[in-house]
Amino acid sequence: MSGAGPVGLLLACELALAGVRVTVLERRTEPVPQSRALTMHGRTLEMLALRGVADRFLARGMPIPSGHFAGLPTRLDFSACDSTYPFTLFLPQSVTEQLLEAWAGELGVDVRRGATVESTGQDEDGVWVTGTRDGTPFRLDARYLVGADGARSLVRRQAGIAFDGLPPTKTAMLGDVLLRSPPPGRALSLGNPAGGLMVVPLGGELYRVIVVDAQEIDVPVALPLTLEGLAAATRRVAGDDYGMHAPQWLSRFSNQTCLAQSYRQGRIFLAGDAAHIHLPAGGQGMNVGMQDAMNLGWKLAGVLRGGASASGIASLLDSYEAERHPVGAALYRNTLAQSALMMNSFDPAGQALRATLSELMKGPELNAALAHDLSGFGIRYAAALLPVAQGGEVCARWTGRRLPDWPLRHADGTVSSLYRHLAGGRWVVLRVAQDGWQSPLDDDWVETVTAAVPGREAELDGVAALVVRPDGHVDHAIASAMVANI
């Protein structure tokens, strides 16, 4: 694994949980102190809950029941999402990485900091990585390599995977600064012909200030940002710089949007920013990357441990790109749309577009659709991975659907959580009928649970069993009528 950010660490944990030996190479000797991402979406929390560690993150973050699309005044309401976590969690990325690295340590992941990867290669038997660590050359050989090494991914470039899209054409400013006189309510989001501004409290007197300044929208992203420049832009947009001082981090970011042409080249895979970059709108980048990691992790583990071949899933690794590349393409589109709304909004036409869409978002249907898109709750995979026994496709309405953490009631009256049965990273066959179908999965890779699902009886009418993947998505459902005919 190349890269020890949230994506690489989560993927390493997923592999280690399955007993796979994994080494993570990270060129930085220490974790990044700046908190690039501040938002953990509900679907990411669900994934962590699937492995029994969500409480660690909830204890350090602050739930926020709404989110934004392109900074528009009408907020997205996550309460419409069927989940234990219908909110975003305000949690600095630095804390997320700290918690993931601690979990990786518990699982025995070998994280090697100060290791600079210089070349990679592969053949039909495996991959190799060479580089230096503390001035000493090294070479590692493995069966697979994952590039979770960011937007300038060496792994991607050396694998020859194209990374095409929109070049940077517009820029915005970001600063983590202290404020002597913060805005009323401490948080602020506004837009006008001069630009757009977001002020987010980070704790104490520290705030994140993000400015889209109409006067400096064309400034190159590489031009260093100064405190004076950030303060002047804030005054132009808001009429006040809120007494900003003592900057902790100053940066420019652009609307550059790129998507890897493929997520796999032989034994080499891409995940996170190595596969997709975009305007940091809606807090999606880290979350989609971590969701890439979960999707790839259990599949690689199944192949490496032999469970996939024993279960007849010949193309399990191919399904990673088949499932996640469309998610990356959807991310590409929605962040470009947000970019257009945020960075082309200074004339009357742009202001009118923002006002119109904000008004439309007051309608529950559009609001819920956007909330599901940004949170990751709306992702549904198109096809079953397992061969369906005796009778072809059944109960197609369930295929690919993610499941919330249902309470399960067993025959003896006890209650358990669905996610508790998925915590080991195995498949679960949830039999909601007492007799019937048996799983085609390898016994070491599946747990069969017979239970009722209180409150879901009508939804599950006609279903005998749900075959649930390790990531909490339904692979396929078995119909009661089919069981009766077996």
Short mmCIF file of C-alpha atoms in Angstrom, two decimals:
data_model
loop_
_atom_site.label_atom_id
_atom_site.label_comp_id
_atom_site.label_asym_id
_atom_site.label_seq_id
_atom_site.Cartn_x
_atom_site.Cartn_y
_atom_site.Cartn_z
CA MET A 1 0.00 0.00 0.00
CA SER A 2 1.31 3.44 -0.89
CA GLY A 3 -0.14 6.24 1.24
CA ALA A 4 -1.13 6.43 4.92
CA GLY A 5 -3.97 8.91 4.72
CA PRO A 6 -7.53 7.93 5.69
CA VAL A 7 -7.97 5.87 2.50
CA GLY A 8 -4.80 3.83 2.81
CA LEU A 9 -5.22 3.28 6.53
CA LEU A 10 -8.84 2.12 6.25
CA LEU A 11 -7.97 -0.26 3.43
CA ALA A 12 -5.06 -1.63 5.46
CA CYS A 13 -7.37 -2.20 8.43
CA GLU A 14 -9.89 -4.02 6.26
CA LEU A 15 -7.18 -6.36 4.97
CA ALA A 16 -5.63 -6.92 8.38
CA LEU A 17 -9.04 -7.70 9.86
CA ALA A 18 -9.19 -10.64 7.44
CA GLY A 19 -5.73 -11.84 8.45
CA VAL A 20 -3.93 -10.48 5.40
CA ARG A 21 -0.41 -9.14 5.91
CA VAL A 22 -0.23 -5.57 4.69
CA THR A 23 2.51 -2.95 4.62
CA VAL A 24 1.74 0.76 4.26
CA LEU A 25 4.47 3.03 2.88
CA GLU A 26 4.18 6.74 3.68
CA ARG A 27 6.76 9.35 2.71
CA ARG A 28 5.78 11.73 5.54
CA THR A 29 7.51 11.04 8.82
CA GLU A 30 4.58 12.46 10.81
CA PRO A 31 0.83 12.75 10.17
CA VAL A 32 -0.29 15.94 8.42
CA PRO A 33 -1.14 18.51 11.13
CA GLN A 34 -3.63 20.47 8.99
CA SER A 35 -7.18 19.16 8.87
CA ARG A 36 -7.87 19.19 5.17
CA ALA A 37 -11.27 17.51 5.52
CA LEU A 38 -13.68 18.39 8.31
CA THR A 39 -16.70 16.31 7.35
CA MET A 40 -17.38 12.63 7.83
CA HIS A 41 -20.59 11.66 6.08
CA GLY A 42 -23.14 9.25 7.47
CA ARG A 43 -22.30 6.43 5.06
CA THR A 44 -18.67 6.55 6.16
CA LEU A 45 -19.84 6.26 9.76
CA GLU A 46 -21.96 3.28 8.74
CA MET A 47 -18.87 1.59 7.28
CA LEU A 48 -16.97 2.14 10.50
CA ALA A 49 -19.97 0.80 12.43
CA LEU A 50 -19.90 -2.29 10.21
CA ARG A 51 -16.50 -3.03 11.76
CA GLY A 52 -17.44 -2.01 15.29
CA VAL A 53 -15.33 1.14 15.58
CA ALA A 54 -17.75 4.01 14.80
CA ASP A 55 -18.06 4.97 18.47
CA ARG A 56 -14.39 5.99 18.52
CA PHE A 57 -15.09 8.63 15.87
CA LEU A 58 -18.45 9.72 17.28
CA ALA A 59 -16.79 10.38 20.64
CA ARG A 60 -14.39 12.89 19.04
CA GLY A 61 -16.77 14.62 16.62
CA MET A 62 -19.91 16.74 16.60
CA PRO A 63 -23.01 15.56 14.67
CA ILE A 64 -24.52 18.15 12.32
CA PRO A 65 -27.99 17.28 10.96
CA SER A 66 -27.66 19.28 7.75
CA GLY A 67 -25.16 19.98 5.00
CA HIS A 68 -24.74 22.29 2.05
CA PHE A 69 -24.76 21.99 -1.71
CA ALA A 70 -22.55 24.64 -3.33
CA GLY A 71 -22.95 26.87 -0.27
CA LEU A 72 -26.59 27.58 -1.15
CA PRO A 73 -28.78 29.03 1.62
CA THR A 74 -31.17 26.06 1.70
CA ARG A 75 -29.51 23.30 3.69
CA LEU A 76 -29.62 19.60 2.92
CA ASP A 77 -31.66 17.67 5.48
CA PHE A 78 -30.07 14.29 6.23
CA SER A 79 -32.97 13.20 8.44
CA ALA A 80 -34.62 11.84 5.27
CA CYS A 81 -31.92 9.15 5.10
CA ASP A 82 -32.70 5.71 6.53
CA SER A 83 -29.69 5.27 8.78
CA THR A 84 -28.52 5.24 12.36
CA TYR A 85 -26.33 8.18 11.30
CA PRO A 86 -28.58 10.71 9.50
CA PHE A 87 -26.05 13.52 9.87
CA THR A 88 -22.54 14.60 9.06
CA LEU A 89 -19.90 14.36 11.76
CA PHE A 90 -17.75 17.44 12.19
CA LEU A 91 -14.36 15.83 12.73
CA PRO A 92 -10.95 17.13 11.62
CA GLN A 93 -9.13 14.84 9.22
CA SER A 94 -6.14 14.88 11.53
CA VAL A 95 -8.26 13.18 14.21
CA THR A 96 -9.68 10.72 11.68
CA GLU A 97 -6.15 9.71 10.66
CA GLN A 98 -5.07 9.44 14.29
CA LEU A 99 -7.94 7.07 15.10
CA LEU A 100 -7.43 4.99 11.98
CA GLU A 101 -3.70 4.64 12.60
CA ALA A 102 -4.37 3.54 16.18
CA TRP A 103 -6.83 0.90 14.90
CA ALA A 104 -4.30 -0.21 12.30
CA GLY A 105 -1.75 -0.66 15.09
CA GLU A 106 -4.18 -2.83 17.04
CA LEU A 107 -4.64 -5.03 13.97
CA GLY A 108 -0.90 -5.39 13.39
CA VAL A 109 -0.62 -3.27 10.23
CA ASP A 110 2.99 -2.43 9.36
CA VAL A 111 2.96 1.37 8.76
CA ARG A 112 6.37 2.58 7.59
CA ARG A 113 6.70 6.35 7.71
CA GLY A 114 9.56 8.16 6.01
CA ALA A 115 9.42 5.65 3.14
CA THR A 116 9.58 7.33 -0.27
CA VAL A 117 8.34 5.16 -3.12
CA GLU A 118 10.43 5.74 -6.25
CA SER A 119 9.41 2.97 -8.65
CA THR A 120 6.80 0.27 -9.00
CA GLY A 121 6.27 -2.67 -11.31
CA GLN A 122 4.35 -5.88 -11.80
CA ASP A 123 4.31 -9.18 -13.62
CA GLU A 124 1.86 -12.07 -13.67
CA ASP A 125 3.04 -13.30 -10.26
CA GLY A 126 3.11 -10.11 -8.23
CA VAL A 127 4.23 -6.51 -7.78
CA TRP A 128 7.32 -4.76 -6.48
CA VAL A 129 8.06 -1.37 -4.98
CA THR A 130 11.46 0.25 -4.58
CA GLY A 131 12.46 3.42 -2.79
CA THR A 132 14.37 4.80 0.16
CA ARG A 133 13.67 5.08 3.85
CA ASP A 134 15.90 7.24 6.00
CA GLY A 135 18.41 7.21 3.17
CA THR A 136 18.47 3.42 2.91
CA PRO A 137 17.21 1.74 -0.29
CA PHE A 138 14.46 -0.83 0.02
CA ARG A 139 12.51 -3.21 -2.17
CA LEU A 140 9.21 -4.85 -1.28
CA ASP A 141 7.52 -7.67 -3.15
CA ALA A 142 3.83 -8.42 -2.78
CA ARG A 143 0.88 -9.92 -4.59
CA TYR A 144 -0.97 -6.61 -5.06
CA LEU A 145 -0.29 -2.88 -4.77
CA VAL A 146 -2.81 -0.15 -4.00
CA GLY A 147 -2.04 3.47 -4.79
CA ALA A 148 -3.68 5.62 -2.14
CA ASP A 149 -0.97 8.21 -2.64
CA GLY A 150 -2.99 11.29 -3.55
CA ALA A 151 -3.65 13.48 -6.54
CA ARG A 152 -0.08 13.33 -7.86
CA SER A 153 -0.01 9.55 -7.44
CA LEU A 154 3.27 7.98 -8.49
CA VAL A 155 1.56 4.60 -8.53
CA ARG A 156 -1.02 5.85 -11.04
CA ARG A 157 1.57 7.49 -13.28
CA GLN A 158 3.89 4.48 -13.34
CA ALA A 159 0.95 2.18 -14.06
CA GLY A 160 0.24 4.31 -17.14
CA ILE A 161 -3.32 5.16 -16.12
CA ALA A 162 -4.64 8.37 -17.67
CA PHE A 163 -5.98 11.07 -15.33
CA ASP A 164 -8.04 13.35 -17.51
CA GLY A 165 -10.55 16.07 -16.84
CA LEU A 166 -10.86 19.79 -16.27
CA PRO A 167 -7.62 21.72 -15.65
CA PRO A 168 -7.58 24.37 -12.93
CA THR A 169 -9.31 27.48 -14.25
CA LYS A 170 -10.53 29.19 -11.07
CA THR A 171 -9.26 29.33 -7.53
CA ALA A 172 -10.45 30.09 -4.02
CA MET A 173 -8.70 30.78 -0.71
CA LEU A 174 -8.61 28.90 2.56
CA GLY A 175 -7.16 29.82 5.91
CA ASP A 176 -7.25 28.33 9.40
CA VAL A 177 -6.91 31.50 11.46
CA LEU A 178 -7.73 32.95 14.85
CA LEU A 179 -10.61 35.47 14.91
CA ARG A 180 -10.86 38.25 17.48
CA SER A 181 -14.43 39.13 16.52
CA PRO A 182 -16.11 36.11 14.92
CA PRO A 183 -19.44 36.53 13.14
CA PRO A 184 -22.67 36.18 15.14
CA GLY A 185 -23.41 32.52 15.69
CA ARG A 186 -19.73 31.74 15.04
CA ALA A 187 -20.50 30.04 11.69
CA LEU A 188 -21.34 31.95 8.51
CA SER A 189 -22.17 31.22 4.88
CA LEU A 190 -22.96 33.99 2.43
CA GLY A 191 -22.79 34.85 -1.24
CA ASN A 192 -23.15 38.10 -3.16
CA PRO A 193 -21.78 39.73 -6.33
CA ALA A 194 -18.40 40.17 -4.61
CA GLY A 195 -18.00 36.45 -4.01
CA GLY A 196 -18.74 33.79 -1.41
CA LEU A 197 -17.60 33.21 2.17
CA MET A 198 -17.79 30.37 4.65
CA VAL A 199 -16.60 30.66 8.25
CA VAL A 200 -16.47 27.42 10.26
CA PRO A 201 -15.44 27.22 13.94
CA LEU A 202 -12.68 24.69 14.60
CA GLY A 203 -12.55 25.11 18.37
CA GLY A 204 -11.56 27.96 20.64
CA GLU A 205 -10.64 31.03 18.61
CA LEU A 206 -9.57 28.95 15.59
CA TYR A 207 -11.75 29.16 12.48
CA ARG A 208 -11.61 27.97 8.91
CA VAL A 209 -12.27 30.81 6.48
CA ILE A 210 -12.98 29.93 2.84
CA VAL A 211 -13.33 32.77 0.33
CA VAL A 212 -14.29 32.82 -3.32
CA ASP A 213 -13.27 36.34 -4.33
CA ALA A 214 -14.55 37.67 -7.66
CA GLN A 215 -11.46 39.87 -7.98
CA GLU A 216 -9.02 36.99 -7.53
CA ILE A 217 -10.91 34.09 -9.07
CA ASP A 218 -8.27 33.76 -11.82
CA VAL A 219 -5.20 33.85 -9.56
CA PRO A 220 -3.01 30.73 -10.12
CA VAL A 221 -3.34 28.08 -7.46
CA ALA A 222 0.44 28.01 -7.00
CA LEU A 223 0.59 31.68 -5.91
CA PRO A 224 1.26 31.73 -2.15
CA LEU A 225 -1.62 33.06 -0.05
CA THR A 226 -0.86 35.61 2.67
CA LEU A 227 -2.88 36.53 5.73
CA GLU A 228 -3.24 40.03 4.33
CA GLY A 229 -4.60 38.66 1.05
CA LEU A 230 -7.14 36.45 2.84
CA ALA A 231 -8.25 39.30 5.10
CA ALA A 232 -8.66 41.70 2.16
CA ALA A 233 -10.73 39.16 0.22
CA THR A 234 -12.91 38.53 3.28
CA ARG A 235 -13.54 42.26 3.66
CA ARG A 236 -14.51 42.56 0.00
CA VAL A 237 -17.12 39.82 0.35
CA ALA A 238 -18.37 40.34 3.92
CA GLY A 239 -17.33 43.90 4.78
CA ASP A 240 -15.31 42.61 7.75
CA ASP A 241 -12.27 40.40 8.30
CA TYR A 242 -13.40 39.49 11.85
CA GLY A 243 -10.02 40.35 13.28
CA MET A 244 -8.25 37.39 11.70
CA HIS A 245 -4.68 36.80 12.84
CA ALA A 246 -2.16 34.09 13.71
CA PRO A 247 -2.73 31.84 10.66
CA GLN A 248 -2.23 28.12 11.23
CA TRP A 249 -2.59 27.22 7.55
CA LEU A 250 -3.06 29.25 4.37
CA SER A 251 -3.72 27.75 0.95
CA ARG A 252 -5.40 28.19 -2.40
CA PHE A 253 -7.47 25.46 -4.04
CA SER A 254 -8.82 25.15 -7.54
CA ASN A 255 -11.70 23.67 -9.48
CA GLN A 256 -9.45 21.08 -11.13
CA THR A 257 -11.52 17.93 -11.64
CA CYS A 258 -9.99 14.65 -12.86
CA LEU A 259 -10.99 11.00 -12.92
CA ALA A 260 -8.69 8.05 -13.54
CA GLN A 261 -9.50 6.29 -16.77
CA SER A 262 -9.39 3.01 -14.87
CA TYR A 263 -9.09 1.99 -11.23
CA ARG A 264 -7.07 -1.12 -11.97
CA GLN A 265 -4.08 -2.10 -14.07
CA GLY A 266 -3.36 -5.78 -13.53
CA ARG A 267 -2.31 -6.20 -9.91
CA ILE A 268 -2.26 -2.46 -9.22
CA PHE A 269 -5.31 -0.58 -7.92
CA LEU A 270 -6.12 3.07 -7.24
CA ALA A 271 -8.28 4.51 -4.46
CA GLY A 272 -9.15 7.95 -3.14
CA ASP A 273 -7.46 11.05 -4.57
CA ALA A 274 -5.21 8.86 -6.70
CA ALA A 275 -8.39 7.95 -8.61
CA HIS A 276 -10.43 11.18 -8.43
CA ILE A 277 -9.87 14.84 -7.52
CA HIS A 278 -12.30 17.75 -7.55
CA LEU A 279 -13.32 20.98 -5.90
CA PRO A 280 -13.66 20.25 -2.16
CA ALA A 281 -17.40 20.92 -2.21
CA GLY A 282 -19.79 19.11 0.09
CA GLY A 283 -17.02 17.35 2.00
CA GLN A 284 -17.03 14.37 -0.34
CA GLY A 285 -13.40 13.66 -1.25
CA MET A 286 -12.17 11.83 1.85
CA ASN A 287 -15.51 10.06 2.25
CA VAL A 288 -15.69 8.71 -1.30
CA GLY A 289 -12.06 7.62 -0.95
CA MET A 290 -12.77 5.75 2.28
CA GLN A 291 -15.76 4.12 0.58
CA ASP A 292 -13.41 3.06 -2.25
CA ALA A 293 -11.19 1.50 0.41
CA MET A 294 -14.01 -0.50 1.98
CA ASN A 295 -15.18 -1.77 -1.40
CA LEU A 296 -11.72 -2.90 -2.45
CA GLY A 297 -10.60 -4.15 0.96
CA TRP A 298 -13.01 -7.00 1.51
CA LYS A 299 -12.67 -8.08 -2.12
CA LEU A 300 -8.87 -8.24 -1.99
CA ALA A 301 -9.12 -10.07 1.33
CA GLY A 302 -11.50 -12.62 -0.18
CA VAL A 303 -9.14 -13.29 -3.10
CA LEU A 304 -6.02 -13.48 -0.95
CA ARG A 305 -7.64 -15.82 1.57
CA GLY A 306 -9.19 -18.02 -1.11
CA GLY A 307 -12.82 -17.44 -0.15
CA ALA A 308 -13.68 -15.79 -3.45
CA SER A 309 -12.55 -18.64 -5.66
CA ALA A 310 -14.15 -21.19 -3.36
CA SER A 311 -17.44 -19.31 -3.71
CA GLY A 312 -17.30 -19.10 -7.48
CA ILE A 313 -16.74 -15.33 -7.74
CA ALA A 314 -14.22 -15.37 -10.55
CA SER A 315 -14.32 -11.64 -11.31
CA LEU A 316 -14.44 -10.21 -7.79
CA LEU A 317 -11.48 -7.87 -8.30
CA ASP A 318 -12.89 -6.66 -11.63
CA SER A 319 -16.04 -5.64 -9.76
CA TYR A 320 -14.09 -2.97 -7.85
CA GLU A 321 -13.73 -0.78 -10.93
CA ALA A 322 -17.16 -1.75 -12.23
CA GLU A 323 -18.76 -0.53 -9.00
CA ARG A 324 -16.57 2.38 -7.97
CA HIS A 325 -15.69 4.06 -11.29
CA PRO A 326 -19.36 5.09 -11.81
CA VAL A 327 -19.32 6.55 -8.30
CA GLY A 328 -16.23 8.56 -9.25
CA ALA A 329 -17.97 9.74 -12.42
CA ALA A 330 -21.00 10.87 -10.40
CA LEU A 331 -18.66 12.69 -8.01
CA TYR A 332 -17.03 14.36 -11.02
CA ARG A 333 -20.41 15.66 -12.20
CA ASN A 334 -21.77 16.88 -8.90
CA THR A 335 -18.60 18.71 -7.89
CA LEU A 336 -18.43 20.38 -11.33
CA ALA A 337 -22.04 21.47 -10.83
CA GLN A 338 -21.16 22.90 -7.42
CA SER A 339 -18.11 24.58 -8.91
CA ALA A 340 -20.31 26.30 -11.51
CA LEU A 341 -22.67 27.51 -8.79
CA MET A 342 -19.88 28.69 -6.48
CA MET A 343 -17.30 30.11 -8.88
CA ASN A 344 -19.48 31.61 -11.61
CA SER A 345 -22.00 33.33 -9.41
CA PHE A 346 -20.89 36.94 -9.40
CA ASP A 347 -23.06 38.38 -12.15
CA PRO A 348 -26.87 38.74 -11.95
CA ALA A 349 -27.41 35.53 -13.95
CA GLY A 350 -25.28 33.51 -11.55
CA GLN A 351 -27.02 35.00 -8.53
CA ALA A 352 -30.39 34.23 -10.09
CA LEU A 353 -29.37 30.62 -10.72
CA ARG A 354 -28.29 30.19 -7.12
CA ALA A 355 -31.51 31.71 -5.82
CA THR A 356 -33.63 29.52 -8.09
CA LEU A 357 -31.92 26.27 -7.15
CA SER A 358 -31.94 27.18 -3.46
CA GLU A 359 -35.70 27.71 -3.67
CA LEU A 360 -36.18 24.37 -5.47
CA MET A 361 -34.19 22.62 -2.75
CA LYS A 362 -36.92 23.52 -0.27
CA GLY A 363 -38.93 20.76 -1.95
CA PRO A 364 -38.43 17.52 0.01
CA GLU A 365 -37.88 15.30 -3.05
CA LEU A 366 -34.96 17.28 -4.52
CA ASN A 367 -33.51 17.94 -1.08
CA ALA A 368 -33.57 14.25 -0.20
CA ALA A 369 -32.06 13.27 -3.57
CA LEU A 370 -29.10 15.62 -3.09
CA ALA A 371 -28.71 14.58 0.56
CA HIS A 372 -28.51 10.92 -0.47
CA ASP A 373 -25.99 11.75 -3.23
CA LEU A 374 -23.60 13.72 -1.03
CA SER A 375 -23.81 11.42 1.99
CA GLY A 376 -23.18 8.21 0.06
CA PHE A 377 -26.44 6.70 1.30
CA GLY A 378 -27.80 6.72 -2.24
CA ILE A 379 -25.17 4.42 -3.72
CA ARG A 380 -26.61 1.19 -5.08
CA TYR A 381 -24.65 -1.37 -7.06
CA ALA A 382 -26.10 -2.67 -10.29
CA ALA A 383 -25.43 -6.40 -10.26
CA ALA A 384 -25.08 -9.37 -7.94
CA LEU A 385 -21.57 -10.78 -7.52
CA LEU A 386 -22.57 -14.27 -6.47
CA PRO A 387 -24.15 -16.83 -8.76
CA VAL A 388 -27.79 -17.16 -7.75
CA ALA A 389 -28.72 -20.77 -7.13
CA GLN A 390 -31.49 -22.53 -9.05
CA GLY A 391 -33.68 -20.06 -10.80
CA GLY A 392 -31.68 -17.03 -11.88
CA GLU A 393 -32.31 -13.50 -10.67
CA VAL A 394 -34.77 -13.19 -7.82
CA CYS A 395 -36.16 -10.26 -5.84
CA ALA A 396 -34.26 -7.83 -8.07
CA ARG A 397 -35.50 -4.83 -6.09
CA TRP A 398 -32.98 -5.72 -3.38
CA THR A 399 -29.85 -6.17 -5.51
CA GLY A 400 -27.09 -3.70 -4.63
CA ARG A 401 -29.06 -1.89 -1.94
CA ARG A 402 -27.27 -0.81 1.25
CA LEU A 403 -28.81 -1.86 4.53
CA PRO A 404 -28.99 0.27 7.66
CA ASP A 405 -28.14 -1.32 10.99
CA TRP A 406 -31.37 -3.24 11.48
CA PRO A 407 -32.21 -4.70 14.89
CA LEU A 408 -32.75 -8.47 14.51
CA ARG A 409 -35.08 -10.51 16.71
CA HIS A 410 -34.13 -14.16 17.13
CA ALA A 411 -36.38 -17.13 17.87
CA ASP A 412 -35.33 -17.19 21.53
CA GLY A 413 -36.41 -13.56 21.95
CA THR A 414 -32.95 -12.05 22.00
CA VAL A 415 -32.10 -9.04 19.84
CA SER A 416 -28.89 -8.35 17.96
CA SER A 417 -27.66 -5.73 15.52
CA LEU A 418 -27.21 -6.63 11.86
CA TYR A 419 -23.88 -4.82 11.79
CA ARG A 420 -22.61 -6.86 14.72
CA HIS A 421 -22.73 -9.93 12.48
CA LEU A 422 -20.73 -8.09 9.79
CA ALA A 423 -17.99 -6.84 12.13
CA GLY A 424 -15.55 -9.58 11.15
CA GLY A 425 -15.66 -8.59 7.47
CA ARG A 426 -17.54 -11.72 6.38
CA TRP A 427 -20.73 -12.16 4.36
CA VAL A 428 -24.01 -12.62 6.20
CA VAL A 429 -26.98 -14.64 4.97
CA LEU A 430 -29.96 -13.19 6.80
CA ARG A 431 -32.75 -15.76 6.73
CA VAL A 432 -36.05 -14.12 7.57
CA ALA A 433 -37.86 -17.44 7.01
CA GLN A 434 -37.12 -20.28 9.42
CA ASP A 435 -36.38 -22.88 6.78
CA GLY A 436 -35.07 -22.94 3.27
CA TRP A 437 -32.09 -21.73 1.36
CA GLN A 438 -28.45 -22.49 2.06
CA SER A 439 -25.60 -20.19 1.04
CA PRO A 440 -23.20 -21.09 -1.82
CA LEU A 441 -20.43 -19.19 -0.02
CA ASP A 442 -17.40 -20.85 1.51
CA ASP A 443 -18.22 -21.63 5.14
CA ASP A 444 -15.24 -19.65 6.44
CA TRP A 445 -16.50 -16.51 4.70
CA VAL A 446 -20.14 -16.42 5.75
CA GLU A 447 -22.34 -16.32 8.83
CA THR A 448 -25.93 -17.48 8.53
CA VAL A 449 -28.38 -15.70 10.81
CA THR A 450 -32.05 -16.59 11.17
CA ALA A 451 -34.07 -13.70 12.57
CA ALA A 452 -37.05 -11.44 12.08
CA VAL A 453 -36.62 -7.74 11.37
CA PRO A 454 -39.11 -5.79 13.50
CA GLY A 455 -40.85 -3.01 11.61
CA ARG A 456 -39.70 -4.27 8.20
CA GLU A 457 -42.22 -7.07 7.69
CA ALA A 458 -44.04 -5.40 4.80
CA GLU A 459 -40.79 -4.45 3.10
CA LEU A 460 -39.53 -8.02 3.35
CA ASP A 461 -42.76 -9.64 2.23
CA GLY A 462 -41.95 -12.48 -0.16
CA VAL A 463 -38.27 -12.61 0.86
CA ALA A 464 -36.81 -15.75 2.43
CA ALA A 465 -33.20 -14.58 2.75
CA LEU A 466 -30.93 -11.64 2.04
CA VAL A 467 -27.35 -12.35 1.02
CA VAL A 468 -25.45 -9.41 2.51
CA ARG A 469 -21.94 -8.47 1.38
CA PRO A 470 -19.24 -7.56 3.91
CA ASP A 471 -19.79 -3.86 3.09
CA GLY A 472 -23.47 -3.98 4.08
CA HIS A 473 -24.90 -4.00 0.54
CA VAL A 474 -27.33 -6.73 -0.48
CA ASP A 475 -25.84 -8.97 -3.14
CA HIS A 476 -29.20 -10.57 -3.91
CA ALA A 477 -32.37 -11.73 -2.22
CA ILE A 478 -33.96 -15.15 -2.29
CA ALA A 479 -37.70 -15.24 -2.79
CA SER A 480 -39.92 -17.33 -0.55
CA ALA A 481 -41.47 -18.95 -3.61
CA MET A 482 -38.06 -20.01 -4.84
CA VAL A 483 -37.24 -21.64 -1.49
CA ALA A 484 -40.51 -23.53 -1.59
CA ASN A 485 -39.52 -25.00 -4.96
CA ILE A 486 -36.03 -26.13 -3.97
#
